[in-house]
mmCIF file of C-alpha atoms and ligand atoms in Angstrom:
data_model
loop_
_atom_site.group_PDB
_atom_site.id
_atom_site.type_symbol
_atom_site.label_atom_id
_atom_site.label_comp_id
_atom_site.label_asym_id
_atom_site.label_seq_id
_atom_site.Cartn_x
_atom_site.Cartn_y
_atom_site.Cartn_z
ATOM 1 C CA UNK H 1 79.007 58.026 -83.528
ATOM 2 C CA UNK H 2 81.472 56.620 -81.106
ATOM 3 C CA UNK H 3 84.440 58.697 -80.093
ATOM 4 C CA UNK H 4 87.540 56.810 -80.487
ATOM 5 C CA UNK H 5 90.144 57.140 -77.778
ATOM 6 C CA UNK H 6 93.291 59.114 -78.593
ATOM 7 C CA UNK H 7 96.286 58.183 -76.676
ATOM 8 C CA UNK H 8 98.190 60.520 -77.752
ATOM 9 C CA UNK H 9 102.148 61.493 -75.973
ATOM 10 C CA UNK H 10 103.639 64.933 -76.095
ATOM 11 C CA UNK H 11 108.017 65.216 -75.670
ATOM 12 C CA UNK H 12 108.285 68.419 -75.364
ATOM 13 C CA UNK H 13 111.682 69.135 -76.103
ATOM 14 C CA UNK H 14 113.061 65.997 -75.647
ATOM 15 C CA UNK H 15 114.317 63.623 -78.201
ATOM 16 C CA UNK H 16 117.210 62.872 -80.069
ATOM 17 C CA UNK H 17 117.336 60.635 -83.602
ATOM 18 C CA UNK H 18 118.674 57.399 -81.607
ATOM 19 C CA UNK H 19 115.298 57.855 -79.656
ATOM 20 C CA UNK H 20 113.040 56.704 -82.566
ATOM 21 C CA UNK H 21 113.310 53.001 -81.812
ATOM 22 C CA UNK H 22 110.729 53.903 -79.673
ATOM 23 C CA UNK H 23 107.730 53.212 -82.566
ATOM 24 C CA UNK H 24 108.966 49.663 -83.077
ATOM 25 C CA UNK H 25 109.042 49.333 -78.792
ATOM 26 C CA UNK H 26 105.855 50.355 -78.793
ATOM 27 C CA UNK H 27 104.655 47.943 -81.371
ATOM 28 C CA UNK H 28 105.867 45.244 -80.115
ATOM 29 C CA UNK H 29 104.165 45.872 -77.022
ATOM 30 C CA UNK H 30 100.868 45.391 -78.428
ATOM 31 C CA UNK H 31 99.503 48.714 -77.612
ATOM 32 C CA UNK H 32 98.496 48.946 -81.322
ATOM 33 C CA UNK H 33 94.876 48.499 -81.958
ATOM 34 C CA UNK H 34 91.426 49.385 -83.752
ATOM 35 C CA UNK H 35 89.890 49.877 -80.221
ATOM 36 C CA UNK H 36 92.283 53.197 -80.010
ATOM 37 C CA UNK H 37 94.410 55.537 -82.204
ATOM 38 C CA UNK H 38 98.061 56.462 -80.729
ATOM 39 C CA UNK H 39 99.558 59.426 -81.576
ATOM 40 C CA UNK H 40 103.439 61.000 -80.859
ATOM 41 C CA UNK H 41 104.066 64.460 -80.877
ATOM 42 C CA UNK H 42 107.736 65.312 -81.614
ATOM 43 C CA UNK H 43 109.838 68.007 -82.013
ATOM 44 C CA UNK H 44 110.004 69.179 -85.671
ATOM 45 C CA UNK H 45 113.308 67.842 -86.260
ATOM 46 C CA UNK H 46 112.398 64.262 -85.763
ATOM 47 C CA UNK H 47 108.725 64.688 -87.076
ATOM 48 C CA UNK H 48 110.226 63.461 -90.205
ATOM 49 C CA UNK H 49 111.689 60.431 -89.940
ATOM 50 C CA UNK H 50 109.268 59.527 -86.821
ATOM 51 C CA UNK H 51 106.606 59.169 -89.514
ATOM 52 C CA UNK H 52 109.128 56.946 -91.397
ATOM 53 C CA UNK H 53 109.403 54.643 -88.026
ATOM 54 C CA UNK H 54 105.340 54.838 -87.103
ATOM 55 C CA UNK H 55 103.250 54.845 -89.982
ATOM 56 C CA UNK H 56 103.816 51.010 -90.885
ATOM 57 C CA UNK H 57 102.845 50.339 -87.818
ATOM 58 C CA UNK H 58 99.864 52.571 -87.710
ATOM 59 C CA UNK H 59 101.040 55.226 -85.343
ATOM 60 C CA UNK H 60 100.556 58.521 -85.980
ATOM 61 C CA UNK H 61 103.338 61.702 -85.702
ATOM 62 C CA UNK H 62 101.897 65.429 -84.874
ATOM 63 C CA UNK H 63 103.704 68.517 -84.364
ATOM 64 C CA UNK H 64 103.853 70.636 -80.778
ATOM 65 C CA UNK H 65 102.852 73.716 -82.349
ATOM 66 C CA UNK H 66 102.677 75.783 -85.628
ATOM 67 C CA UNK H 67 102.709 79.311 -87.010
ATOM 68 C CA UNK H 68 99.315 81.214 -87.804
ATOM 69 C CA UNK H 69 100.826 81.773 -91.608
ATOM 70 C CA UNK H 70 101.130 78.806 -93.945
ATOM 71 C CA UNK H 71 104.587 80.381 -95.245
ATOM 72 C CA UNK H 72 106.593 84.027 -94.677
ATOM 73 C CA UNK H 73 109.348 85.874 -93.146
ATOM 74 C CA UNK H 74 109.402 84.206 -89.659
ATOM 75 C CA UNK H 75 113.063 83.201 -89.183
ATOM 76 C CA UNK H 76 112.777 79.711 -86.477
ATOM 77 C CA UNK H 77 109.233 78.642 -86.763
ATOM 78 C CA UNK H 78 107.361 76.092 -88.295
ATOM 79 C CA UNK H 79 104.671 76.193 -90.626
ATOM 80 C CA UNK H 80 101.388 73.670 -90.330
ATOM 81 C CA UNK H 81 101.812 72.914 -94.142
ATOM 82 C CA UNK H 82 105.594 71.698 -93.295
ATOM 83 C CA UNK H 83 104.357 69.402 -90.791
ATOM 84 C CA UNK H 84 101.975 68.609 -93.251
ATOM 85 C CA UNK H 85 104.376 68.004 -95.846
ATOM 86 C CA UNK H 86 106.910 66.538 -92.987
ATOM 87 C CA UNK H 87 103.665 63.744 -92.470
ATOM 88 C CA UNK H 88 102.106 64.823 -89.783
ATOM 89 C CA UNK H 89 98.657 64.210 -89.128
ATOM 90 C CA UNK H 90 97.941 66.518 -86.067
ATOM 91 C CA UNK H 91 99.547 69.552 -84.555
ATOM 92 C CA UNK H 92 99.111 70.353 -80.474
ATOM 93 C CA UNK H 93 98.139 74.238 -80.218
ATOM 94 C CA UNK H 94 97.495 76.601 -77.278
ATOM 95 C CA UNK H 95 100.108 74.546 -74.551
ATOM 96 C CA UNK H 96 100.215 76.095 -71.213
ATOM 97 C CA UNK H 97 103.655 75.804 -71.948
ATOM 98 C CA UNK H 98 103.627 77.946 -74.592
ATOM 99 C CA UNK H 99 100.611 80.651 -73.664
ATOM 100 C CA UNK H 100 103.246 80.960 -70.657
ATOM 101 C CA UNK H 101 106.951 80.921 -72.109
ATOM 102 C CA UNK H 102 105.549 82.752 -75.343
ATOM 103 C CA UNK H 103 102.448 85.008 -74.624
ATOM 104 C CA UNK H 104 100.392 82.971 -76.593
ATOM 105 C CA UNK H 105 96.978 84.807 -76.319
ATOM 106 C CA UNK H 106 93.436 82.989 -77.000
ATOM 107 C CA UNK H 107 93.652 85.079 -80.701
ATOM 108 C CA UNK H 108 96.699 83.214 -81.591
ATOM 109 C CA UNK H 109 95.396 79.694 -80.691
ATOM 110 C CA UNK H 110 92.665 80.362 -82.756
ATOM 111 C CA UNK H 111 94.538 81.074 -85.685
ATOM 112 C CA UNK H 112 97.124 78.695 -85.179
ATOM 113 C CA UNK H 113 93.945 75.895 -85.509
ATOM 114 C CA UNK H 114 92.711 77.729 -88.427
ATOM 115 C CA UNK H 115 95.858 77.293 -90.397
ATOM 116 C CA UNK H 116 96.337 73.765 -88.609
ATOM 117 C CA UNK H 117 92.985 73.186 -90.312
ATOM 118 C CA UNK H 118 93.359 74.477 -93.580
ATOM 119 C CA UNK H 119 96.586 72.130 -94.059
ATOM 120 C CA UNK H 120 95.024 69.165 -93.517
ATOM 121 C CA UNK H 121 96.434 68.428 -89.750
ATOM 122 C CA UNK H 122 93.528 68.265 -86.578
ATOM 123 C CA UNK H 123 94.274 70.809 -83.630
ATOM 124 C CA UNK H 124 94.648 69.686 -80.522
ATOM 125 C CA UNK H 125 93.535 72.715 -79.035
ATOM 126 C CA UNK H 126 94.483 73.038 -75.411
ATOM 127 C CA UNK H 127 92.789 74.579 -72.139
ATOM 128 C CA UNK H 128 93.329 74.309 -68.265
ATOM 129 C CA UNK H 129 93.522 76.632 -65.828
ATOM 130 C CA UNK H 130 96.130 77.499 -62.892
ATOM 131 C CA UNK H 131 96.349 77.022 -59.664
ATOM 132 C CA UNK H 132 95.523 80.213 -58.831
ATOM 133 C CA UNK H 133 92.164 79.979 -60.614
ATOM 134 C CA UNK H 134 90.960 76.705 -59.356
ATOM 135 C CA UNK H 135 91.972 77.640 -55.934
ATOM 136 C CA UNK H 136 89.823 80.959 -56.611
ATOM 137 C CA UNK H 137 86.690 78.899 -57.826
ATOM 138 C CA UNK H 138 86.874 80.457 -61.519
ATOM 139 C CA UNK H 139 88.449 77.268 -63.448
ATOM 140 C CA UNK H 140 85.082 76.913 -65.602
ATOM 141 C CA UNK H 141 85.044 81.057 -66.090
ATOM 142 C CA UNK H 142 88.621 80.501 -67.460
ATOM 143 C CA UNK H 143 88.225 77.031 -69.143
ATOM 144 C CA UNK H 144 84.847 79.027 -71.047
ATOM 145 C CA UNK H 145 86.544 81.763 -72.033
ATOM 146 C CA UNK H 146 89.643 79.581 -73.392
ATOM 147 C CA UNK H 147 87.503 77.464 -75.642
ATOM 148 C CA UNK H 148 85.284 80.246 -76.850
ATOM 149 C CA UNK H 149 88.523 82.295 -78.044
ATOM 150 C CA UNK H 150 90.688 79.620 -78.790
ATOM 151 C CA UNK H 151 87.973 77.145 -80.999
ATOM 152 C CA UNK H 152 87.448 78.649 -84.609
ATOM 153 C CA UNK H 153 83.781 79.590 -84.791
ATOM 154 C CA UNK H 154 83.774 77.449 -88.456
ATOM 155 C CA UNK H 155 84.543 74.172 -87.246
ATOM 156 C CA UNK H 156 82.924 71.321 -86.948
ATOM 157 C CA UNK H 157 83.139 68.383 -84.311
ATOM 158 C CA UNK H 158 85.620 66.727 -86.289
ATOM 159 C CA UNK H 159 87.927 69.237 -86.984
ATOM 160 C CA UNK H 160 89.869 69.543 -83.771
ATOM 161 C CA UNK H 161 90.282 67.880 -80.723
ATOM 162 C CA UNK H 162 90.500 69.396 -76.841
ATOM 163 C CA UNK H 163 93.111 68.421 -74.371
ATOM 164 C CA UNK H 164 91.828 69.852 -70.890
ATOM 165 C CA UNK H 165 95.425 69.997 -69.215
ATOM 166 C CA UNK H 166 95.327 71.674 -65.692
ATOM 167 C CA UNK H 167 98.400 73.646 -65.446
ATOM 168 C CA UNK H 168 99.065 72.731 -62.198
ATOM 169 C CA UNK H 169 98.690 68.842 -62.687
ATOM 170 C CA UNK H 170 101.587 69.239 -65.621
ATOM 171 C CA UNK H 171 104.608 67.863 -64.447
ATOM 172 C CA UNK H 172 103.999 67.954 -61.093
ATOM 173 C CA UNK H 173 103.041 64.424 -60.570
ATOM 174 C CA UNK H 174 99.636 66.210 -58.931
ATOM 175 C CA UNK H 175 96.598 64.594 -61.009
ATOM 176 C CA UNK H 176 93.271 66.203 -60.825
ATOM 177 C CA UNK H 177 90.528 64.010 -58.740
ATOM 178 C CA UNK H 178 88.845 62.289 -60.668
ATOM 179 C CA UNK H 179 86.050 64.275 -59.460
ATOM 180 C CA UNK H 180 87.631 67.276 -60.953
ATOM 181 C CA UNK H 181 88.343 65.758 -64.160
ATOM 182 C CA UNK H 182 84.586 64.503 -64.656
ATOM 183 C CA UNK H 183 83.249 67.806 -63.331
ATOM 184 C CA UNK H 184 85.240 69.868 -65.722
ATOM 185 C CA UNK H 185 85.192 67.695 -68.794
ATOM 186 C CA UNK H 186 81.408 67.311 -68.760
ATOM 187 C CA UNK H 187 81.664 71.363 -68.469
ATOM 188 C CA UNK H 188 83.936 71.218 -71.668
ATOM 189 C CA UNK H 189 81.249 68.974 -73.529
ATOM 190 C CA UNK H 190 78.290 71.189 -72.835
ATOM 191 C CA UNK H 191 80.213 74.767 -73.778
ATOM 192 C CA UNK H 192 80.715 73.299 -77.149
ATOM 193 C CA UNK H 193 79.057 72.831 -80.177
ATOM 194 C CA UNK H 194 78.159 69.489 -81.166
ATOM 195 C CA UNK H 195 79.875 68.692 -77.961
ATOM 196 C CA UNK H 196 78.512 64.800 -77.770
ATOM 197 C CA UNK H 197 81.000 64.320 -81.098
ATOM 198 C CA UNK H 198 84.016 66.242 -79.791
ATOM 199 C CA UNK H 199 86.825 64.509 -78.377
ATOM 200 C CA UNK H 200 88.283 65.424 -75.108
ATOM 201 C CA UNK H 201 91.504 64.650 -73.447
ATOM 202 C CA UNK H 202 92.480 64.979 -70.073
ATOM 203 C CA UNK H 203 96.319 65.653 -69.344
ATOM 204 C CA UNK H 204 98.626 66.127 -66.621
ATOM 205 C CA UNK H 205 100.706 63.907 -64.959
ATOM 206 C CA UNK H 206 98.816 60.631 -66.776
ATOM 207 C CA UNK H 207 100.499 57.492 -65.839
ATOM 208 C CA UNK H 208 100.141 53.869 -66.198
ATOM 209 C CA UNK H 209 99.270 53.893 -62.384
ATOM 210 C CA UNK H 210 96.471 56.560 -62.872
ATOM 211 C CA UNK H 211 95.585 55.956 -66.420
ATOM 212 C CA UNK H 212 93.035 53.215 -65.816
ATOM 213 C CA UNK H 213 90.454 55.738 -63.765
ATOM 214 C CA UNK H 214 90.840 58.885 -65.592
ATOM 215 C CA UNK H 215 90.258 56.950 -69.173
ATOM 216 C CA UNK H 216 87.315 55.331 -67.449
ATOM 217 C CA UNK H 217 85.907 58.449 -66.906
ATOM 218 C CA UNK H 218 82.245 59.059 -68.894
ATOM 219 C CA UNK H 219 83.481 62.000 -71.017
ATOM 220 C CA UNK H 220 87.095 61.270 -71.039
ATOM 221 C CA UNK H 221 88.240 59.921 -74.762
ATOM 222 C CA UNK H 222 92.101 59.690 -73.841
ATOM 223 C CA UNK H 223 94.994 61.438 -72.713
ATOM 224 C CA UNK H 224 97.558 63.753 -73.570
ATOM 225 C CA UNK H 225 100.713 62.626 -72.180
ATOM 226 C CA UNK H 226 103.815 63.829 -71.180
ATOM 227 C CA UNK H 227 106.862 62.452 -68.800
ATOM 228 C CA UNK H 228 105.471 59.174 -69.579
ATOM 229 C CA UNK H 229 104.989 59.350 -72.996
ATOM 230 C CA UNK H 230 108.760 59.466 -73.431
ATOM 231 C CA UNK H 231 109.578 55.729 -72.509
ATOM 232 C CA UNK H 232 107.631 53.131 -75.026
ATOM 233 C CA UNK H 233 106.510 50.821 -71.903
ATOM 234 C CA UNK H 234 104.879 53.242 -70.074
ATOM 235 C CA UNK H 235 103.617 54.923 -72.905
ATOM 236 C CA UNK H 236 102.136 51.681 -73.832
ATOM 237 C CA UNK H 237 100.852 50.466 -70.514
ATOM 238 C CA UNK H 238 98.686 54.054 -70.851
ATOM 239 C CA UNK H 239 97.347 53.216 -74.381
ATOM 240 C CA UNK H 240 96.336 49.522 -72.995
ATOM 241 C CA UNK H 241 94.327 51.790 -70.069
ATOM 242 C CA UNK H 242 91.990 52.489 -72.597
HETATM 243 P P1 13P N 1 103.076 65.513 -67.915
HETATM 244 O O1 13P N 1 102.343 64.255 -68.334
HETATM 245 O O2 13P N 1 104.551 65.380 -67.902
HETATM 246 O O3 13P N 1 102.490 66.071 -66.657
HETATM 247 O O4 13P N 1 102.769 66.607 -69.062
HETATM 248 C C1 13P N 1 101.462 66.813 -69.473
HETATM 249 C C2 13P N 1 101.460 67.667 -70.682
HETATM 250 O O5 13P N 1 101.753 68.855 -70.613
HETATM 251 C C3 13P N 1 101.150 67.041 -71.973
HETATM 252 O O6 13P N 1 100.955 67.997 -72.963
#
């Protein structure tokens, strides 16, 4: 079966209501098409009425993260089954951003993609390793033990998706080779089970300049994107990489 691209942007915590002319931008730009599937993942506040603005035009919304419980006395976070019920389709779990800023643990990402699971949205379940690591020679020892914690030993191919995200290549504007990228993404498809049907994304400073090699790349099948997810032309120019 082929593996679809996923183009899919992360904003962080960017993004205000009068930002959601974006979906139409993006439409008009022709970056819309069976060859790929584009995906947005907001802040929970606009999740919302981003589905409102996308879905006609076949774009789809996902969360940045979720709680391991469906519902419960958690005062400020977000359920999977509201993003669910917001219409989202996926929900990012496991940032770097957040196993950093809020001790997210391998345990928690796998729960979080449990629960993800069981309401209906696909985990984008993300690894990558630091600088520190790579520069020790141990990014596969730390990229293995990420997925085999973080992947729910139940799922199947098509349950989740990976997003191999360097944490050093984030928002740096410092791309991995794309020796690196091959290297470790062929690593990613072979530590896996049913590996040749998983989809894996590379991210880290992706770029329309850049985007062209890494998505040419054999076991590449899109991007997760940041900065330049958050401007519809450059977010586009990305998705027409593809
Ligand atoms: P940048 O594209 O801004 O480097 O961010 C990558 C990222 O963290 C996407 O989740």
């Amino acid at each position: 079966m082929p593996r679809t691209p996923l183009i899919a942007g992360n904003w962080k915590m960017h993004g205000l209501k009068d930002a959601l002319g974006f979906f139409d931008e993006l439409a008009a730009s022709g970056a819309v098409s069976e060859r790929r599937e584009l995906l947005v993942c907001l802040p929970a506040t606009l999740v919302a009425a981003a589905v409102h603005a996308a879905r006609r035009h076949g774009i789809r919304i996902g969360g940045q993260d979720c709680h391991t419980e469906s519902s419960g006395a958690h005062t400020g976070d977000i359920s999977a089954a509201m993003l669910r019920d917001a219409g989202a389709d996926f929900v990012i779990v496991g940032h770097s951003e957040r196993r950093a800023d809020h001790g997210e643990t391998d345990d928690i990402v796998r729960a979080k993609a449990e629960t993800a699971r069981a309401s209906d949205l696909t985990p984008i379940i993300c690894v990558g390793e630091t600088l520190e690591d790579r520069e020790a020679g141990r990014e596969e020892d730390v990229v293995g033990r990420q997925l085999a914690g973080s992947i729910p030993p139940v799922f199947g191919p098509a349950d989740y998706v990976i997003a191999y995200e360097p944490v050093w290549a984030i928002g740096t504007g410092r791309t991995a080779s794309a020796g690196d990228i091959a290297a470790m993404h062929a690593f990613i498809r072979s530590q896996v089970p049913d590996g040749e049907e998983v989809r894996i994304l590379y991210g880290g400073s992706v770029k329309p300049e850049n985007a062209r090699e890494i998505l040419a790349l054999e076991n590449v099948d899109g991007a997760l994107v940041g900065g330049a997810s958050l401007n519809a032309e450059s977010f586009a120019a990305i998705a027409k990489s593809s």
